[in-house]
Amino acid sequence: MANSDSANPFKAPEAFRAFFDMQGEAMREMVSGAMPGLKDGPDAAAAMQSFMPGDFTAADLADWTKASGELQKMWLEFAAFQAKKAAEKSTDGKYLLDPAQWLMISQSMVDQFPKGAFDAQAKLAQDSLALWKGVFERVVTSTTNGGKSNDEDGPALPIKDRRFSDPAWREHPAFALLHQTYLMLTEYFRQSVQSMNGLDKEKRKQLDFAVSALSEAMSPDNFLLTNPVVMKRTVETRGQNLVRGMQHLINDLKRGQLTHTDPDAFTLGENLAATPGKVVHETSLYQLVQYSPSTKEVLEVPLVIFPPWINRFYILDLTPKKSFIKWAVDQGLTVFVVSWKSADETMRDVVWDDYIRAQIEAIDHVRDRLKVPSVHAIGYCVAGTTLAATLAVLARRDEADKVKSATFFTAQVDFEKSGELKHFIDDGQLEMIGKLSPEGYLDGRYLAATFNALRGKDLIWNYVVNNYLLGEDYPAFDLLHWNGDVTNLPSKWHNDYLRDLYRDNKLVVPDALTADGTPIDLTKVETPSFVQAGKEDHIAPAESVWRLTDHFSGPLEFLLAGSGHIAGVVNPPAAGKYQYWVGDSDASSLKAYIESAEEHPGSWWPHWLEWLHKQDDKKVAATGKRKPGGRGDKVIEDAPGRYVKTR
């Protein structure tokens, strides 16, 4: 696969090669007209020379030579490493995933469309460049004359984009023209997708995503010789930024994944996932962690948290100031969390039924351990989707009273409007995912690349520029550390989930799906429920999460939180950030809910806790097995347990 042209993420589709060839031709024509001294267009060597200090010496040349030698040595060592892996027959993609692997998905989307689909638009775009020539001439004149044109950092330009906010992009006419032309053509092609005839709604969304992803990849700020900021840094450091960047790149190629944060800054159980507790139960699919109480009394009804198995559970137990788990413990809750096992070859036959059975088993284990009739349950993202199915199964079995209340963090059950992830779900993409899982599980790095692709500018190309080209050190950021701590998925379950829920939307069709021999009908669920959505969530859009209110039959409260899929959930009160809205949960639509809603500043966690107390406010002493690992209590190991540390 690695040797196939069709699998090369940098082999751009024909339309896009023409797209950027046209950009180059336009640049040469426009620059030669506006700047007679640069008849051949933006000359990288000349531009680089303009950054060089006037007193360049032989000693400086020696530094450059040293940097060049270091770069060559590092690359040769990496090539030797790659050859050794090949000799060991490990070139199946598991040890080396291209950090830009996700571009294969975008390319395959574009390749599904007729090759001539963009021809007319490309011709129109080329003709329209003439209209910009006069604008750019004024920019060039302003730059040449040192004019500012109402901008302290340089001449005002028609299109603004934070990728090109550094003054260096405006100080040299060639770079001003380059990035402005790129931005104009990118926008033009996106508009062309919207006006293209003969595309259904979903195909249009797919193509729009693919156009955006590929244009982001081809941005001039991603390359040394078209990025004046990188050129300046290279001159200032005598090439040492490129040496550091090369080491970063090689490290990422070896691990098969982009690095977003300092890999040595965090240790699980010490400064992440450090809330005290014990693993009190374990199966081949999950560990059950119980946290030690920090109050003398606790609510009688314990809380069981089901995090998504596509990520590590400690998104809810980051640093102590951000930890939802620690906060809940400090509010007097007996908290349990399920730590899912990262999939391996032994889990090739695991399906959704197994996760539903696991949720029921965890609920029963907590009930039996604490001798209580019911629990409060939280399901986050896909685990919330599964919790909805679990509640339906329990209702059909007349066991609904095992769950006193259910809370859903950014969880979907109706996938008609499920957002940008649907771009990756058609027959072609499902077939490709299947090919990536020959041993029965999907490597979590592929999934991480998919999620990164949804925010390519922020989670991919920003790091390519900062860490590979500028050679900057990685920050110590707990959320980014968690984001890069990937989890493998059972491929059979993953494909069924994408096909049955995302693509075919069967979960909201009564009895269209079964689990563990029991038909699933969400309308049977009467459990009191609390549904939280993120206003800016691109993974589980608020409108999609709202649909859950149409299917449950019991009392339900909906809450809209500020921010997105992660920050909208992980928003501790002490941070004083964002806001939330509370409105009429019986409204006919999300729009009607928002119109009725009142905005509140800060975290929504206290509001949820107040709702939880309304379900059952009885308290008991935090003694006996409420303190895991006490006298006579057999436990397995300290929190956070082995499963969350298994790679």
XYZ file of C-alpha atoms in Angstrom:
647
model
C 0.000 0.000 0.000
C 2.806 2.391 0.872
C 4.299 1.935 -2.607
C 1.068 2.520 -4.533
C 0.524 5.818 -6.319
C -3.150 5.577 -5.481
C -2.274 5.545 -1.792
C 0.055 8.531 -2.007
C -1.610 11.327 -0.009
C 0.507 13.931 -1.775
C -0.557 12.877 -5.260
C -3.182 15.578 -5.756
C -6.163 14.937 -8.038
C -5.935 16.344 -11.554
C -8.280 19.221 -10.813
C -6.154 20.376 -7.923
C -2.871 20.057 -9.779
C -4.376 22.285 -12.451
C -5.705 24.517 -9.691
C -2.282 25.282 -8.267
C -0.481 25.233 -11.624
C -2.891 27.957 -12.631
C -2.055 29.826 -9.443
C 1.629 29.720 -10.366
C 0.987 30.970 -13.892
C -1.178 33.769 -12.570
C 1.501 34.719 -10.088
C 4.172 34.954 -12.775
C 1.988 37.064 -15.014
C 0.794 39.404 -12.302
C 4.158 39.876 -10.649
C 5.956 40.485 -13.925
C 3.377 43.124 -14.802
C 3.421 44.852 -11.455
C 7.131 44.393 -10.740
C 9.274 44.557 -13.882
C 12.314 43.603 -11.863
C 10.864 40.185 -11.132
C 10.003 38.962 -14.609
C 10.143 35.311 -13.619
C 7.768 35.692 -10.712
C 8.546 35.085 -7.015
C 12.168 33.968 -6.878
C 12.744 31.991 -3.671
C 16.513 32.387 -3.792
C 16.240 36.130 -4.300
C 13.709 36.368 -1.513
C 15.970 34.359 0.785
C 18.908 36.600 -0.103
C 16.866 39.633 0.907
C 16.653 38.203 4.430
C 20.428 37.703 4.698
C 22.412 40.146 6.855
C 24.858 42.346 5.005
C 27.842 41.196 7.076
C 27.561 37.497 6.131
C 30.962 35.888 6.893
C 32.874 32.661 6.423
C 31.950 31.711 9.990
C 28.290 32.069 9.090
C 28.848 29.818 6.093
C 30.420 27.218 8.391
C 27.288 27.255 10.563
C 25.138 26.689 7.508
C 27.367 23.852 6.357
C 27.128 22.253 9.790
C 23.334 22.486 9.752
C 23.245 20.923 6.293
C 25.436 18.052 7.478
C 23.224 17.465 10.507
C 20.124 17.341 8.324
C 21.735 14.844 5.957
C 22.969 12.641 8.812
C 19.543 12.585 10.499
C 17.771 11.653 7.290
C 20.253 8.902 6.459
C 19.821 7.451 9.947
C 16.067 7.488 9.491
C 16.426 5.822 6.083
C 18.469 3.081 7.749
C 15.759 2.678 10.384
C 13.140 2.366 7.652
C 15.214 -0.206 5.771
C 15.639 -2.273 8.934
C 11.915 -2.296 9.520
C 11.354 -3.378 5.932
C 13.824 -6.226 6.399
C 11.838 -7.291 9.448
C 8.688 -7.366 7.282
C 7.056 -4.672 9.348
C 6.067 -2.423 6.475
C 2.367 -3.079 6.835
C 1.699 0.483 7.969
C 1.574 -0.290 11.689
C 4.953 1.176 12.537
C 4.932 4.041 10.042
C 1.861 6.049 9.259
C 2.312 9.217 7.270
C 1.281 12.178 9.458
C -0.733 13.350 6.445
C -2.312 9.925 5.841
C -5.782 11.434 6.103
C -5.266 13.172 2.747
C -5.953 9.800 1.126
C -9.548 10.153 2.275
C -9.923 13.664 0.883
C -8.336 12.666 -2.421
C -10.596 9.642 -2.800
C -13.629 11.892 -2.314
C -12.556 14.227 -5.098
C -11.677 11.315 -7.395
C -15.287 10.124 -7.249
C -16.368 13.099 -9.352
C -15.994 13.586 -13.128
C -12.536 14.762 -14.129
C -13.961 17.722 -16.044
C -16.138 18.900 -13.185
C -13.854 21.819 -12.380
C -12.790 22.779 -15.908
C -15.312 25.538 -16.491
C -14.822 26.960 -13.042
C -11.040 26.901 -13.478
C -11.334 28.916 -16.710
C -13.617 31.427 -15.028
C -11.222 31.701 -12.088
C -8.339 32.349 -14.452
C -10.255 35.076 -16.259
C -11.286 36.671 -12.977
C -7.665 37.080 -11.914
C -7.460 40.035 -14.255
C -9.937 41.851 -12.045
C -7.499 41.504 -9.150
C -4.532 42.839 -11.034
C -5.386 46.451 -10.365
C -5.881 45.732 -6.673
C -2.528 44.025 -6.398
C -0.772 46.785 -8.313
C -1.912 49.198 -5.615
C -0.625 46.778 -2.954
C 2.720 46.476 -4.696
C 2.997 50.243 -5.098
C 2.139 50.727 -1.432
C 4.747 48.177 -0.410
C 7.432 49.577 -2.701
C 6.824 53.103 -1.402
C 6.731 51.987 2.215
C 3.054 52.897 2.520
C 0.918 51.440 5.282
C -2.576 51.901 3.834
C -4.374 51.979 7.189
C -2.452 48.966 8.539
C 0.331 49.396 11.077
C 2.112 46.222 9.947
C 1.972 46.803 6.218
C -0.378 47.506 3.323
C -4.026 46.536 3.614
C -4.846 43.401 1.593
C -8.207 42.250 0.212
C -8.423 38.938 2.087
C -7.376 38.332 5.682
C -6.418 34.945 7.128
C -4.630 34.333 10.422
C -2.169 31.952 8.737
C -0.729 34.999 6.990
C -0.949 37.519 9.815
C 2.815 37.941 10.241
C 4.021 41.231 8.659
C 6.524 39.243 6.575
C 3.689 38.169 4.296
C 3.134 41.829 3.349
C 6.662 43.202 3.439
C 7.720 41.531 0.179
C 5.396 42.019 -2.833
C 5.931 38.473 -4.092
C 4.681 36.923 -0.854
C 1.752 39.337 -0.657
C 0.686 38.329 -4.145
C 1.315 34.661 -3.476
C -0.851 34.258 -0.423
C -3.609 36.582 -1.635
C -3.884 34.674 -4.909
C -3.949 31.394 -3.004
C -6.760 32.628 -0.738
C -8.766 33.967 -3.657
C -8.542 30.760 -5.665
C -9.325 28.612 -2.647
C -12.483 30.586 -1.987
C -13.399 30.482 -5.654
C -13.178 26.708 -5.790
C -15.257 26.353 -2.650
C -17.912 28.571 -4.205
C -17.730 26.465 -7.361
C -18.631 23.377 -5.333
C -21.702 25.145 -4.015
C -22.841 26.109 -7.514
C -22.038 22.775 -9.181
C -25.068 21.104 -10.735
C -26.038 17.470 -10.410
C -24.767 16.783 -6.867
C -26.941 15.566 -4.042
C -26.657 17.268 -0.666
C -24.326 14.733 0.937
C -21.987 14.516 -2.057
C -21.771 18.300 -2.133
C -20.794 18.355 1.535
C -18.178 15.667 0.926
C -16.676 17.533 -1.989
C -16.657 20.823 -0.098
C -14.782 19.134 2.742
C -12.302 17.562 0.319
C -11.663 20.864 -1.460
C -11.050 22.580 1.873
C -8.759 19.819 3.156
C -6.630 19.703 0.025
C -6.367 23.477 -0.284
C -5.281 23.675 3.370
C -2.575 21.119 2.625
C -1.311 23.167 -0.327
C -1.214 26.494 1.487
C 2.039 28.415 0.806
C 2.718 28.744 4.531
C 3.286 24.956 4.699
C 6.489 25.071 2.638
C 9.923 26.516 3.326
C 10.455 28.403 0.073
C 7.011 29.987 0.032
C 6.881 31.010 3.699
C 8.799 34.219 4.477
C 8.433 33.687 8.236
C 10.255 30.367 7.972
C 12.870 31.910 5.707
C 13.600 34.599 8.264
C 13.831 32.056 11.069
C 16.168 29.901 8.966
C 18.494 32.853 8.395
C 18.368 33.928 12.056
C 19.205 30.441 13.374
C 21.593 29.530 10.524
C 19.436 26.556 9.703
C 19.138 25.121 13.209
C 15.340 25.473 13.084
C 15.354 23.010 10.186
C 17.595 20.628 12.126
C 15.173 20.639 15.072
C 12.232 20.380 12.706
C 13.763 17.410 10.925
C 14.171 15.611 14.247
C 10.532 16.328 15.074
C 9.455 15.027 11.664
C 11.510 11.843 11.933
C 10.173 11.167 15.435
C 6.610 11.534 14.161
C 7.240 9.321 11.152
C 8.599 6.617 13.448
C 5.603 6.756 15.776
C 3.185 7.155 12.867
C 1.390 10.130 14.348
C 1.600 13.888 14.601
C 2.893 15.147 17.943
C 0.942 18.042 19.437
C 2.481 18.369 22.875
C 5.627 17.631 24.873
C 5.583 13.808 25.192
C 7.517 13.910 28.478
C 5.368 16.505 30.251
C 2.689 14.177 31.621
C 2.560 10.828 33.420
C -0.717 9.016 34.055
C -1.375 8.596 37.744
C 0.923 11.499 38.632
C -0.167 14.724 36.928
C -2.931 13.290 34.710
C -5.643 10.804 35.727
C -4.400 11.274 39.281
C -7.666 11.304 41.276
C -7.175 8.655 44.029
C -9.061 5.409 43.565
C -8.869 1.679 42.938
C -9.686 -0.736 40.140
C -12.426 -2.849 41.725
C -13.511 -5.014 38.777
C -12.019 -6.176 35.489
C -13.089 -8.008 32.333
C -11.455 -8.571 28.965
C -13.201 -5.416 27.702
C -12.925 -2.912 30.557
C -11.721 -2.081 34.059
C -14.055 -0.486 36.593
C -12.417 2.254 38.657
C -13.939 3.486 41.929
C -12.694 6.776 43.372
C -11.980 7.385 47.049
C -14.449 9.743 48.763
C -13.291 13.167 49.885
C -16.409 13.932 51.985
C -17.766 12.281 55.129
C -21.166 11.748 53.535
C -22.074 10.867 49.955
C -25.244 10.549 47.938
C -26.669 7.072 48.358
C -27.112 6.578 44.618
C -23.651 6.147 43.058
C -22.560 7.571 39.719
C -21.226 5.343 36.902
C -19.487 7.124 34.022
C -19.185 5.523 30.588
C -16.599 7.441 28.545
C -16.210 6.830 24.809
C -13.952 3.883 23.938
C -12.591 5.817 20.962
C -10.572 7.849 23.508
C -8.956 7.379 26.909
C -11.299 7.962 29.844
C -9.115 10.595 31.484
C -10.574 13.361 29.356
C -12.799 13.562 32.455
C -9.780 13.371 34.798
C -7.165 15.734 33.395
C -5.134 17.918 35.747
C -6.855 18.335 39.135
C -8.201 21.807 38.278
C -9.905 20.476 35.143
C -11.028 17.053 36.369
C -14.772 16.417 36.246
C -14.225 13.217 38.216
C -12.394 14.964 41.057
C -15.002 17.727 41.121
C -17.842 15.172 41.304
C -16.078 13.311 44.134
C -15.643 16.593 46.013
C -19.393 17.261 45.647
C -20.163 14.094 47.621
C -20.724 11.578 44.834
C -19.505 7.985 44.850
C -17.939 7.902 41.392
C -17.141 4.909 39.219
C -15.696 5.123 35.699
C -15.283 2.456 33.046
C -11.800 2.305 31.526
C -12.157 0.557 28.171
C -9.420 -1.691 26.833
C -7.693 -0.576 23.632
C -8.499 -3.213 21.022
C -6.031 -5.878 19.907
C -6.202 -9.122 17.915
C -8.184 -10.845 20.668
C -11.082 -8.414 20.150
C -11.667 -9.038 16.432
C -15.165 -10.418 17.106
C -16.288 -7.702 19.542
C -19.478 -5.962 18.409
C -21.880 -3.365 19.789
C -23.758 -6.005 21.782
C -20.592 -6.569 23.820
C -20.393 -2.908 24.828
C -24.074 -2.858 25.766
C -23.612 -6.008 27.849
C -20.560 -4.389 29.445
C -22.568 -1.329 30.457
C -25.276 -3.483 32.008
C -22.663 -5.607 33.777
C -20.895 -2.529 35.191
C -24.222 -1.173 36.460
C -25.030 -4.500 38.104
C -21.558 -4.772 39.646
C -21.843 -1.338 41.257
C -25.339 -2.120 42.529
C -24.169 -5.375 44.057
C -20.944 -3.918 45.471
C -22.689 -1.067 47.302
C -25.966 -2.923 47.933
C -28.077 -0.251 46.226
C -31.038 -0.775 43.868
C -29.980 1.749 41.222
C -27.257 4.037 39.888
C -26.954 7.354 38.110
C -25.280 6.885 34.712
C -23.375 9.216 32.390
C -22.625 8.401 28.758
C -20.204 10.568 26.787
C -20.328 10.681 22.959
C -20.479 7.136 21.512
C -20.835 5.693 25.014
C -23.880 7.956 25.397
C -25.325 6.535 22.189
C -24.728 3.089 23.641
C -26.229 4.108 26.992
C -29.430 5.051 25.178
C -29.538 1.567 23.657
C -28.738 0.044 27.055
C -31.672 1.889 28.636
C -33.945 0.633 25.854
C -32.787 -2.953 26.434
C -33.341 -2.633 30.191
C -36.794 -1.148 29.596
C -37.774 -4.014 27.298
C -36.584 -6.469 29.978
C -38.520 -4.662 32.755
C -35.234 -3.712 34.446
C -35.332 0.046 33.845
C -35.271 0.775 37.581
C -31.597 -0.230 37.697
C -30.804 3.289 36.438
C -32.158 6.143 38.551
C -31.151 8.795 36.006
C -29.147 9.073 32.786
C -26.964 11.963 31.663
C -25.752 12.352 28.097
C -22.664 14.380 27.183
C -22.737 15.341 23.463
C -24.358 12.035 22.513
C -26.336 11.308 19.350
C -29.042 8.721 18.690
C -30.507 10.234 15.517
C -27.737 10.580 12.928
C -29.612 12.374 10.154
C -27.764 15.608 10.950
C -24.654 14.126 12.510
C -22.134 16.615 11.159
C -18.785 16.448 9.456
C -17.962 12.838 10.330
C -20.563 11.754 7.770
C -18.058 12.907 5.125
C -16.084 9.747 5.894
C -19.001 7.342 5.673
C -19.963 5.940 2.306
C -19.303 2.579 0.704
C -15.887 3.646 -0.544
C -14.720 4.905 2.824
C -16.106 1.872 4.655
C -14.241 -0.399 2.244
C -11.008 1.512 2.843
C -11.438 1.337 6.623
C -11.917 -2.413 6.306
C -8.618 -2.725 4.465
C -6.894 -0.826 7.272
C -7.989 -3.467 9.804
C -6.484 -6.792 8.606
C -5.931 -8.057 12.169
C -9.431 -7.317 13.392
C -8.868 -3.880 14.891
C -8.483 -0.351 13.562
C -5.263 1.356 14.595
C -6.234 4.408 16.643
C -3.794 6.556 14.701
C -6.054 6.404 11.663
C -9.009 7.562 13.714
C -6.914 10.347 15.261
C -5.929 11.463 11.759
C -9.617 11.584 10.804
C -10.528 13.771 13.763
C -7.496 15.976 13.111
C -8.634 16.368 9.512
C -11.895 17.920 10.687
C -9.798 20.837 11.946
C -6.821 20.555 9.627
C -5.560 24.123 9.951
C -5.464 23.893 13.744
C -4.509 20.258 14.342
C -2.309 19.407 11.352
C -0.804 22.236 9.368
C -0.300 24.560 12.302
C 2.033 21.932 13.780
C 3.746 21.241 10.463
C 4.719 24.910 10.299
C 5.575 25.443 13.962
C 7.349 22.171 14.703
C 8.762 20.974 11.381
C 9.611 24.278 9.678
C 10.126 26.747 12.511
C 11.596 24.055 14.760
C 9.725 25.215 17.834
C 9.484 23.063 20.960
C 6.219 21.371 21.833
C 4.041 22.922 24.544
C 3.010 21.075 27.721
C -0.770 20.921 27.277
C -2.834 18.241 29.011
C -5.720 18.291 26.531
C -3.401 17.872 23.549
C -1.605 15.041 25.346
C -4.939 13.256 25.754
C -5.869 14.001 22.131
C -2.753 12.195 20.942
C -3.169 9.218 23.288
C -4.995 7.089 20.749
C -7.096 3.964 21.270
C -7.558 1.051 18.868
C -11.090 -0.017 17.931
C -12.556 -3.454 17.143
C -13.018 -3.217 13.390
C -16.196 -5.331 13.176
C -17.945 -3.124 15.719
C -16.588 0.064 14.153
C -17.860 -0.812 10.679
C -21.261 -1.895 12.004
C -21.543 1.338 13.959
C -20.708 3.527 10.965
C -23.005 1.575 8.671
C -26.012 0.925 10.918
C -26.082 4.165 12.873
C -24.268 6.909 10.966
C -25.176 5.867 7.438
C -28.487 4.015 7.817
C -29.745 5.714 11.025
C -31.377 2.530 12.333
C -31.205 3.317 16.044
C -34.240 5.604 15.877
C -36.306 3.017 14.006
C -38.092 0.923 16.664
C -36.840 -2.670 16.717
C -34.627 -2.201 13.627
C -31.636 -3.188 15.768
C -31.221 -5.779 18.509
C -28.621 -6.194 21.248
C -27.991 -9.389 23.150
C -31.189 -10.812 21.676
C -33.353 -7.856 22.751
C -34.954 -5.445 20.230
C -34.086 -1.770 20.746
C -36.891 0.797 20.858
C -35.833 4.181 22.250
C -39.440 5.223 22.797
C -39.585 2.663 25.622
C -37.058 4.693 27.649
C -38.756 6.532 30.524
C -35.631 7.084 32.660
C -35.239 10.736 33.786
C -32.567 12.139 31.485
C -30.266 15.156 31.264
C -28.977 15.945 27.762
C -26.025 18.304 27.231
C -24.943 19.598 23.825
C -22.138 21.913 22.728
C -23.114 25.033 20.810
C -20.036 24.811 18.559
C -19.682 21.021 18.476
C -18.575 19.794 15.024
C -18.463 16.093 15.978
C -21.911 15.821 17.562
C -23.705 18.994 16.405
C -26.177 20.472 18.858
C -29.037 20.046 16.391
C -28.238 16.339 16.159
C -27.969 15.899 19.941
C -31.301 17.716 20.346
C -32.980 14.930 18.361
C -32.694 12.667 21.414
C -35.554 14.688 22.941
C -37.814 13.385 20.165
C -37.316 9.720 21.022
C -37.285 9.249 24.813
C -40.611 9.102 26.632
C -39.550 10.072 30.163
C -38.857 13.458 31.817
C -35.927 15.177 30.144
C -33.900 18.343 30.584
C -31.826 19.717 27.724
C -28.912 22.099 28.232
C -26.856 23.912 25.616
C -23.267 24.631 26.660
C -20.868 27.097 25.132
C -17.931 25.810 23.043
C -17.603 22.380 21.460
C -17.259 18.629 21.879
C -14.516 18.765 24.523
C -14.370 22.253 26.034
C -18.159 22.347 26.174
C -18.045 19.337 28.508
C -14.758 19.877 30.355
C -15.503 23.326 31.766
C -14.844 23.416 35.538
C -16.540 26.122 37.603
C -13.223 27.522 38.852
C -12.185 28.395 35.291
C -14.992 30.940 34.898
C -15.156 30.281 31.139
C -17.896 30.071 28.528
C -21.606 29.947 29.358
C -24.680 27.763 29.049
C -28.321 28.189 28.131
C -31.384 26.712 29.846
C -34.718 26.862 28.038
C -37.893 24.932 27.312
C -36.871 21.290 26.886
C -40.326 20.558 25.449
C -39.795 23.050 22.624
C -40.588 21.913 19.100
C -37.032 22.458 17.836
C -33.570 23.507 18.926
C -34.218 26.916 17.398
C -37.348 27.285 19.534
C -35.392 26.109 22.575
C -32.711 28.749 22.012
C -35.359 31.445 21.600
C -36.813 30.472 24.988
C -33.455 30.016 26.719
C -31.761 32.148 29.343
C -28.002 32.515 29.196
C -25.898 31.835 32.302
C -22.181 32.589 32.638
C -19.565 29.953 33.492
C -19.772 26.206 33.984
C -22.972 24.171 33.703
C -21.701 21.504 36.132
C -23.397 23.003 39.239
C -26.683 23.190 37.334
C -26.394 19.489 36.479
C -25.567 18.634 40.095
C -28.685 20.454 41.242
C -30.720 18.398 38.771
C -29.082 15.189 40.060
C -30.018 16.024 43.656
C -33.631 16.411 42.539
C -33.627 12.789 41.379
C -32.593 11.456 44.809
C -31.104 13.516 47.624
C -30.589 10.808 50.252
C -27.085 10.615 51.784
C -25.129 7.886 53.555
C -21.818 7.724 55.405
C -18.733 7.296 53.221
C -17.688 4.073 54.940
C -17.260 0.400 54.061
C -16.945 -0.242 50.342
C -17.662 3.416 49.701
C -13.914 3.633 50.444
C -12.322 1.292 47.891
C -9.397 -0.765 49.170
C -10.356 -0.545 52.821
C -10.245 -3.402 55.300
C -11.727 -6.546 53.802
C -12.198 -5.009 50.351
C -10.379 -6.905 47.635
C -9.250 -4.605 44.814
C -7.093 -5.167 41.733
C -4.767 -2.153 41.573
C -4.545 1.596 42.041
C -6.288 4.014 39.697
C -6.041 4.732 36.854
C -5.284 1.052 36.167
C -3.417 -0.872 33.476
C -5.913 -0.626 30.629
C -5.627 3.132 30.214
C -1.837 2.788 30.001
C -1.853 -0.015 27.411
C -0.748 1.103 23.980
